[in-house]
Amino acid sequence: MGIEWSSVVAVPRHEVFAWFERPGAFTRLAPPWQPVGVRSEARSLADGRAILGLPGGLSWVAQHRSADYDPPHRFVDEVVTSGLTTLPAGLLPWRHTHEFEALDADHTRVVDRVDSPVPEFALRPMFAYRSRQLSDDLAAHRRAAQHGLAPSVVAVTGARGLVGAALTAMLSTGGHTVIRLVRRAPSGSGERRWDPSDPDPALLEGVDAVVHLAGASIAGRFTAAHKRAIADSRIEPTRRLADLAARSGVRTFVCASAIGLYGADRGAEQLTENSSRGTGFLADLVTRWESAAEAVADRIRVVTVRTGIVQSPRGGTLRLQRPLFAAGLGGRIGDGRQWLSWIGIDDLVDIYHRALWDTELTGPVNAVAPQPVTNADYARTLSHVLHRPALLPVPAFGPALLLGSEGVRELAVASQRVQPARLQAAGHRFRTPELDFALRHILGRTLDNQTHD
């Protein structure tokens, strides 16, 4: 049993094969809806090993075979352990052959052949996802190169988080060198120790750009202690890191931000980067956070990425809502009329990527999809994608048990109809501008009621 899947990308074969050889490729292609995680990637497609983490602390180890390594034409990996058991030769449950055929100077056919007991219908969604990820990532790297982004050294804080993990993998596959700024002892040359309260003056030596994502999670009951932890993890660390970047010769400083700046309840008002700030804790926090980054804008280019509700089954609200909706227990929150400005995880990664190469982009940028939806529409769309009803509206007092009244107002029932005006003016291409397709892509549902050809 098994599957053969092919797709064509508008990139020369040697570039496609090089993408697969770089760190991050395995992470970029791993389906986010599956209950597995990438523990380590293979150091070489010739003879390296990749390890996937499975539920229950088990692992799946895939070995690349040197006898089948033929760049830029072919490489092969086979599973050598499953769970805690080493498999005897001849009984391997998975052999994956990757082949690359040059159709012409600018187009490559990528062929995946898998020999496995896993039925084809279970594998097809994974390969549909992989094909789209590969094509979109390669296109993003080509656009960046066309706009003059050469291989760069990019330092990233918060690299282990939901956004950071996706972004660092994206940058590595594009040929960039990623330096993870960590608060523990570094585990290798790809990490440097960062003390947010007193960064080492040499921390950013040789760095071309900084992407600053670190900060305590906003989710949680809005107690005085929680709000203080949120602010303390963002404002002064951002100010110190931005100042160090400016003094170290860094060209670009990209800082995370949030649409919370617009306030909790703006109704149906269309909000752009030029709209006035709102009121409330998050509006105050984001204002101070952005000011800390922009204090060096007279010395280096600064971009603040005002992020909406990130869509990924690996984290954020979708990770919490997916099991409820899958069980038929989901529904709108409150009356459902509040506006929800969302962004797919890969579109968010593309926006951070653009902030590195688009030298015309400065200041605040709304990182939201161009089609916001109401909370009721979101619930209907998610339930439709999962083929489940959404019949159980959640009263506002439900989230209040976890978030408190202030947290509910600023998070659960906030209404912010935000538009990515600056990105649209720049002609930015969104991978998944519509919610239905965005959810189908990240939940492995794009082939529902379709036939692959």
JSON list of C-alpha atoms in Angstrom, two decimals, residues 3 42 73 173 178 200-201 206 209 212 235 256 259 322-323 345 349 352 362 364 372 396 403 408 437:
[
{"chain": "A", "resi": 3, "resn": "ILE", "atom": "CA", "xyz": [0.63, 6.72, -2.32]},
{"chain": "A", "resi": 42, "resn": "ALA", "atom": "CA", "xyz": [18.04, 15.37, 9.98]},
{"chain": "A", "resi": 73, "resn": "HIS", "atom": "CA", "xyz": [17.31, 14.15, -8.24]},
{"chain": "A", "resi": 173, "resn": "THR", "atom": "CA", "xyz": [14.90, 27.21, 4.48]},
{"chain": "A", "resi": 178, "resn": "VAL", "atom": "CA", "xyz": [18.99, 32.27, 12.42]},
{"chain": "A", "resi": 200, "resn": "ASP", "atom": "CA", "xyz": [25.37, 41.72, 26.65]},
{"chain": "A", "resi": 201, "resn": "PRO", "atom": "CA", "xyz": [26.83, 44.55, 24.49]},
{"chain": "A", "resi": 206, "resn": "GLY", "atom": "CA", "xyz": [27.26, 40.29, 13.10]},
{"chain": "A", "resi": 209, "resn": "ALA", "atom": "CA", "xyz": [18.10, 42.10, 11.57]},
{"chain": "A", "resi": 212, "resn": "HIS", "atom": "CA", "xyz": [11.53, 40.43, 18.67]},
{"chain": "A", "resi": 235, "resn": "ILE", "atom": "CA", "xyz": [8.20, 47.27, 27.53]},
{"chain": "A", "resi": 256, "resn": "ALA", "atom": "CA", "xyz": [5.62, 42.00, 17.69]},
{"chain": "A", "resi": 259, "resn": "ILE", "atom": "CA", "xyz": [-4.48, 44.92, 17.47]},
{"chain": "A", "resi": 322, "resn": "ARG", "atom": "CA", "xyz": [-10.96, 22.75, 17.86]},
{"chain": "A", "resi": 323, "resn": "PRO", "atom": "CA", "xyz": [-11.69, 19.83, 20.23]},
{"chain": "A", "resi": 345, "resn": "ILE", "atom": "CA", "xyz": [-0.07, 31.39, 10.84]},
{"chain": "A", "resi": 349, "resn": "VAL", "atom": "CA", "xyz": [5.11, 34.46, 8.94]},
{"chain": "A", "resi": 352, "resn": "TYR", "atom": "CA", "xyz": [7.39, 39.15, 9.28]},
{"chain": "A", "resi": 362, "resn": "THR", "atom": "CA", "xyz": [8.15, 51.14, 8.54]},
{"chain": "A", "resi": 364, "resn": "PRO", "atom": "CA", "xyz": [2.89, 49.86, 12.50]},
{"chain": "A", "resi": 372, "resn": "PRO", "atom": "CA", "xyz": [-12.51, 39.87, 9.13]},
{"chain": "A", "resi": 396, "resn": "ALA", "atom": "CA", "xyz": [-20.13, 35.60, 28.28]},
{"chain": "A", "resi": 403, "resn": "LEU", "atom": "CA", "xyz": [-10.38, 35.40, 32.32]},
{"chain": "A", "resi": 408, "resn": "VAL", "atom": "CA", "xyz": [-13.53, 38.79, 28.82]},
{"chain": "A", "resi": 437, "resn": "PHE", "atom": "CA", "xyz": [-9.86, 27.99, 3.09]}
]
